[in-house]
Coordinates of C-alpha atoms in Angstrom, one line a residue:
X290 CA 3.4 18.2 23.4
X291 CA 6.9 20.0 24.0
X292 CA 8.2 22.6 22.7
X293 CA 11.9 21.4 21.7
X294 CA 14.2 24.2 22.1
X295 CA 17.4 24.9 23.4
X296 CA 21.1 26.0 22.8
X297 CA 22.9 25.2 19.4
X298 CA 25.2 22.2 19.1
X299 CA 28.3 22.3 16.6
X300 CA 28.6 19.6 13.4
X301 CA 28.1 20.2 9.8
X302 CA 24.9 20.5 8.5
X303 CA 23.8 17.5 6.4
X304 CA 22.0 18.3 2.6
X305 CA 19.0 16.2 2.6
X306 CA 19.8 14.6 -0.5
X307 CA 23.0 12.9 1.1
X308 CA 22.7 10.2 3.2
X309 CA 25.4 9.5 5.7
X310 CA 27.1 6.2 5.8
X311 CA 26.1 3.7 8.2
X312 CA 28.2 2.1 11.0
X313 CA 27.7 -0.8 10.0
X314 CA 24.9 -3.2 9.6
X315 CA 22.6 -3.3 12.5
X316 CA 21.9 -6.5 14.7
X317 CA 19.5 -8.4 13.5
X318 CA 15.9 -7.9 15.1
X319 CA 15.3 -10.0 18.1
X320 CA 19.1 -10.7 18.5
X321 CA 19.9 -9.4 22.1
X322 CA 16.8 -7.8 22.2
X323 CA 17.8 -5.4 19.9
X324 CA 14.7 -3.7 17.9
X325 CA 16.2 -0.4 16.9
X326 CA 17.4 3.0 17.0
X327 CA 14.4 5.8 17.9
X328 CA 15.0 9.2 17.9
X329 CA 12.3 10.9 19.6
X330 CA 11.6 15.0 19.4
X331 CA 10.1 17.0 22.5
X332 CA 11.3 14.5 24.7
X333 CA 12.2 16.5 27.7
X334 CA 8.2 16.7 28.5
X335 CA 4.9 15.6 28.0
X336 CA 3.8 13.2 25.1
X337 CA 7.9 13.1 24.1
X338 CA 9.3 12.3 27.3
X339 CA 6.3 9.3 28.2
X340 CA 7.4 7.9 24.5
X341 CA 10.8 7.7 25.8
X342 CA 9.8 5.7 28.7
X343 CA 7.6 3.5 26.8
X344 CA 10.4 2.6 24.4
X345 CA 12.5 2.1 27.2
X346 CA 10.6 -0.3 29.2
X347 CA 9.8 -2.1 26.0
X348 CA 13.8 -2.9 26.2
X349 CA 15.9 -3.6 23.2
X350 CA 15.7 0.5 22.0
X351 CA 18.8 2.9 21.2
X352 CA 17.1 5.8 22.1
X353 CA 18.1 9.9 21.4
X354 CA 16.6 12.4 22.7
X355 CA 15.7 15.9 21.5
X356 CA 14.1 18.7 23.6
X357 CA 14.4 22.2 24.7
X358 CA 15.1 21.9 28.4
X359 CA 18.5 20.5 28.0
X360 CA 18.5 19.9 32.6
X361 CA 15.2 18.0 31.6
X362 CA 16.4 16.0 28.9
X363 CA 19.4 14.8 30.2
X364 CA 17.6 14.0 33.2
X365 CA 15.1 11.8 31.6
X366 CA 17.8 10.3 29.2
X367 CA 19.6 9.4 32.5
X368 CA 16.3 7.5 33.4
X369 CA 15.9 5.7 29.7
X370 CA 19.4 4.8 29.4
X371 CA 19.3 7.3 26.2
X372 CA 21.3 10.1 24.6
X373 CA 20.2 13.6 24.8
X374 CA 20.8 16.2 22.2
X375 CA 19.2 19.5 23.3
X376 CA 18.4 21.4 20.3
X377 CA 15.6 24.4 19.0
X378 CA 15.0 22.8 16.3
X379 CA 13.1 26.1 14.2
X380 CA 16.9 27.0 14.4
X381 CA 18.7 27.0 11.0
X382 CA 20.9 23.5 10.6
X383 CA 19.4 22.3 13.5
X384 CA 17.5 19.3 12.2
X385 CA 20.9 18.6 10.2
X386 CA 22.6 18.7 13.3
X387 CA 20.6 16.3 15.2
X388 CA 20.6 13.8 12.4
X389 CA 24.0 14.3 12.2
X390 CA 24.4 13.2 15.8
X391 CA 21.9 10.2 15.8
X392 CA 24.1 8.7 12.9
X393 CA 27.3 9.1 13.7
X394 CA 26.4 8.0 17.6
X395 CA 24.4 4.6 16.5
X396 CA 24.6 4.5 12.2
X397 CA 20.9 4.5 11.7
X398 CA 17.8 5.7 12.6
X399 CA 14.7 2.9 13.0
X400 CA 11.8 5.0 14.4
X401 CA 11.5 8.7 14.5
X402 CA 8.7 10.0 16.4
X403 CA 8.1 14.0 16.3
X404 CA 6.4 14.8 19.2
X405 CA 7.7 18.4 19.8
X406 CA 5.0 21.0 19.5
X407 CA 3.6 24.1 20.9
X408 CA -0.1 25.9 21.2
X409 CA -1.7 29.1 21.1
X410 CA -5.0 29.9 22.5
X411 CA -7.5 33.0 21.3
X412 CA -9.1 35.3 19.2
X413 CA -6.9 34.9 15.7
X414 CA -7.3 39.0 14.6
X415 CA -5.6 39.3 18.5
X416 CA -2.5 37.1 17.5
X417 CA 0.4 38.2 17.9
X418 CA 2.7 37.7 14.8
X419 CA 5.6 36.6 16.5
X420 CA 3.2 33.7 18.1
X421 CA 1.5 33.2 15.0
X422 CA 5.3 32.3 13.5
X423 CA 6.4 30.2 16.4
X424 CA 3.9 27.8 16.2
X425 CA 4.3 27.4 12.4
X426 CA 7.5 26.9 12.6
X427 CA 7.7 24.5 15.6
X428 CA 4.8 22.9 14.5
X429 CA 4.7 22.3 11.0
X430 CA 8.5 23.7 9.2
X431 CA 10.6 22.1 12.0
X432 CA 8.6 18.7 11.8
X433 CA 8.8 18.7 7.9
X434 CA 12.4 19.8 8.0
X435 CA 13.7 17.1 10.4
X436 CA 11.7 14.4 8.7
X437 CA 13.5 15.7 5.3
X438 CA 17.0 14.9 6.6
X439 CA 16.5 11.3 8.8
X440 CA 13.6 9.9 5.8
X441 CA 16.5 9.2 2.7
X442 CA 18.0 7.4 5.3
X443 CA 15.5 4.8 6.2
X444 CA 15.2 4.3 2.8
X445 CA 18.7 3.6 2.1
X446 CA 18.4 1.2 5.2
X447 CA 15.5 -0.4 3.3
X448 CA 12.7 0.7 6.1
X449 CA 12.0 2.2 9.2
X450 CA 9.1 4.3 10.5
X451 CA 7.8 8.2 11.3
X452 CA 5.6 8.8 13.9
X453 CA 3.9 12.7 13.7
X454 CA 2.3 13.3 16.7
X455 CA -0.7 15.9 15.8
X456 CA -3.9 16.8 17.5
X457 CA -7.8 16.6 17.0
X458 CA -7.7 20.4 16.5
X459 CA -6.0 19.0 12.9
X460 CA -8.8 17.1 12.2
X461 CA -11.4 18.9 13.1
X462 CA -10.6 22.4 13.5
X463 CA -11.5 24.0 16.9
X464 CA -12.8 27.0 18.0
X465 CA -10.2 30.1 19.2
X466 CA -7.2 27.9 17.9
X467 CA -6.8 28.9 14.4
X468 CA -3.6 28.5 13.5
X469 CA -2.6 26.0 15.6
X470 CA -5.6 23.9 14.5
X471 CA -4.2 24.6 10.7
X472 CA -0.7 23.7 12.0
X473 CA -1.6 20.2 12.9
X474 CA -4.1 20.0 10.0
X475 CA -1.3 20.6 7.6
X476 CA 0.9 17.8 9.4
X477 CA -2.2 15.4 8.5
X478 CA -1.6 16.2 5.4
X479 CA 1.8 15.9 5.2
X480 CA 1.7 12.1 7.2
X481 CA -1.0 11.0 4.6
X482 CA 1.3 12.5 1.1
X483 CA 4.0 11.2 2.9
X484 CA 2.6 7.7 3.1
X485 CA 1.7 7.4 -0.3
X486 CA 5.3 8.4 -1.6
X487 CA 6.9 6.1 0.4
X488 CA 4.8 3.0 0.4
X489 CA 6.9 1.5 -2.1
X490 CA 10.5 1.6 0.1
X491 CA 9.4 -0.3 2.9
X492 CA 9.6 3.2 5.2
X493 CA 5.7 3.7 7.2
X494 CA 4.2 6.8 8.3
X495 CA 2.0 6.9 11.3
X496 CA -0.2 9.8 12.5
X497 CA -1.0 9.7 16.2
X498 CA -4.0 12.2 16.6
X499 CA -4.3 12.7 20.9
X500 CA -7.3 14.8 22.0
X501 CA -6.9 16.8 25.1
X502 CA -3.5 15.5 27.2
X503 CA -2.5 16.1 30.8
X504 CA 1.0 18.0 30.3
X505 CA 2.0 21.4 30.7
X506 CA 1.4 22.5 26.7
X507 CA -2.2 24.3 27.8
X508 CA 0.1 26.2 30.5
X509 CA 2.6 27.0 28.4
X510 CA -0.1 28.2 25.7
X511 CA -0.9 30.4 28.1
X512 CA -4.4 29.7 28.1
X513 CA -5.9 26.8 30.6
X514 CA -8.2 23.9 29.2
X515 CA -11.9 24.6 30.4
X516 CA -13.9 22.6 28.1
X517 CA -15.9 19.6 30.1
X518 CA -15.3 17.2 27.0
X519 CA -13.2 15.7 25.8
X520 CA -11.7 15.0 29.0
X521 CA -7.4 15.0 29.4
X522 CA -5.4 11.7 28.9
X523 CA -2.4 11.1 30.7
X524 CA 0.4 11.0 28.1
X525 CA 1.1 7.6 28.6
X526 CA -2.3 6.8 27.0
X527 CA -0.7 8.5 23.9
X528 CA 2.7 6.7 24.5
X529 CA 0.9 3.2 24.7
X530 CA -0.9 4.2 21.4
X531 CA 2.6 4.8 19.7
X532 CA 3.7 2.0 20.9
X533 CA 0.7 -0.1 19.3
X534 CA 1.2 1.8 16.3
X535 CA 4.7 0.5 15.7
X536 CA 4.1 -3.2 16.9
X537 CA 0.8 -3.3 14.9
X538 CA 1.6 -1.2 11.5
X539 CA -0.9 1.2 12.0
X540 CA -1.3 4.5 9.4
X541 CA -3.5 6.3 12.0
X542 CA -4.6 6.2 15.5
X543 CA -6.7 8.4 18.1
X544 CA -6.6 8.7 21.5
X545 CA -8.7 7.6 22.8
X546 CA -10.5 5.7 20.1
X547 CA -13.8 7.3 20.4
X548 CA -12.1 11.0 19.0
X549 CA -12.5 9.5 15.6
X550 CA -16.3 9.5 15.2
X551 CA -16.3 13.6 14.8
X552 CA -13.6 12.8 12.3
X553 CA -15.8 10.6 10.5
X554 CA -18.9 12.3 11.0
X555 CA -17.0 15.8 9.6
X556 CA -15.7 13.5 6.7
X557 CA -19.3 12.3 6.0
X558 CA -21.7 14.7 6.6
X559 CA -20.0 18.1 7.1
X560 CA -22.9 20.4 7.2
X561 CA -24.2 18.5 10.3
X562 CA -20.4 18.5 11.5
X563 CA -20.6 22.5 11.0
X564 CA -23.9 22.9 12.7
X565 CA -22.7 21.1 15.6
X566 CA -19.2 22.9 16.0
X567 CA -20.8 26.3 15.7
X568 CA -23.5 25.1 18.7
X569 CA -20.5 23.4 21.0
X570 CA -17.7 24.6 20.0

């Protein structure tokens, strides 16, 4: 996952509670192709940018782009025939702004998928508190914040779907990843309350759970991946799974598949879960 940062764009910011007007009503699904706008976070990397080119060689997409490498993201907006907004989204307005821009480019927003994100690895008492800050706020505010301001739109528009990209560590909790593991525990949380509250609007919340990916988070992190299992994905294992999540209506999905039996096996007999994780880590 990428961490979507960059430099500040200028438009008012956008109270939750008001939703913008839309351009008009939106072709009708299957005419032209047409399937939707998506507005995809930590695009110019990793999980984000392999979305984007899943989308786009799905066809039939209006795609923007949010990132922090703003060279990156225009570059891979070039490729997927998208628009980039580069944007640090823990930045106050931000989120506003960027919704802001989606709208008033295309008048709606179909399918959001928040896939920008960042990692710390070690000893929690050794945390820095600046780290410990970043990756709550990219992680978990920025996420909820952004979802606030595109959500009362869907639901104006009668539907539409949010994808939260999280992690096993959510799930499960791992070892020497404390808070990050609480950060994408909370967004599990968040996807399932979210779910519930909206079920009746027509607006579907999907939470994509990858285990270990092959993109540059664990470098960025700052700590390298050394465990023998599970073994990295590429991210268009995780970008196939999003897709499948939004052609198939699913409310959850791990990648690969066989990550959810320590999910279940935590849910349904946690001492032996415990046991397990203290031994293996």
């Amino acid at each position: 996952m990428s961490h979507a940062m960059s430099g500040p764009r200028s438009a008012p910011a956008v109270p939750p509670s008001t939703p913008l007007p839309a351009h008009g009503p939106a072709p009708a699904a299957g005419a032209s192709g047409y399937r939707g706008t998506a507005l995809v976070t930590g695009a110019s990397s990793g999980i984000g940018a392999a979305v984007v080119r899943r989308l786009a060689a799905e066809g039939g997409w209006r795609l923007v782009l949010s990132g922090r490498d703003e060279a990156r993201l225009a570059r891979i907006a070039g490729q997927a025939s998208g628009t980039a907004f580069a944007a640090d989204l823990t930045r106050p307005g931000a989120e506003a702004r960027l919704t802001r821009f989606a709208l008033d480019r295309w008048g709606r927003v179909d399918l959001l998928v928040a896939g920008a994100g960042i990692g710390w690895a070690g000893a929690f008492g050794s945390m820095p508190a600046a780290d410990l800050d970043e990756v709550i706020d990219v992680d978990v505010r920025a996420t909820l914040r952004l979802v606030r301001q595109v959500v009362p739109h869907m639901v104006a528009a009668g539907g539409g779907r949010v994808v939260l990209i999280g992690s096993l560590a959510g799930v499960v909790a791992v070892r020497d990843e404390a808070v990050y593991s609480a950060a994408k525990a909370a967004l599990a949380a968040f996807a399932d309350a979210l779910r519930y509250e909206l079920a009746p609007t027509g607006v579907r919340v999907t939470h994509v759970v990858p285990g270990v990916v092959d993109t540059p988070f664990f470098d960025r992190r700052g700590t390298p991946y050394r465990r023998a299992r599970p073994r990295p994905v590429p991210p268009e294992r995780v970008a196939d799974a999003v897709w499948r999540a939004v052609t198939r209506d699913r409310d959850e999905v791990f990648v690969p598949g066989w990550l959810s039996l320590p999910a279940r096996v935590r849910g349904a007999a946690p001492g032996l879960y415990r046991r397990l994780a203290a031994r293996f880590g």
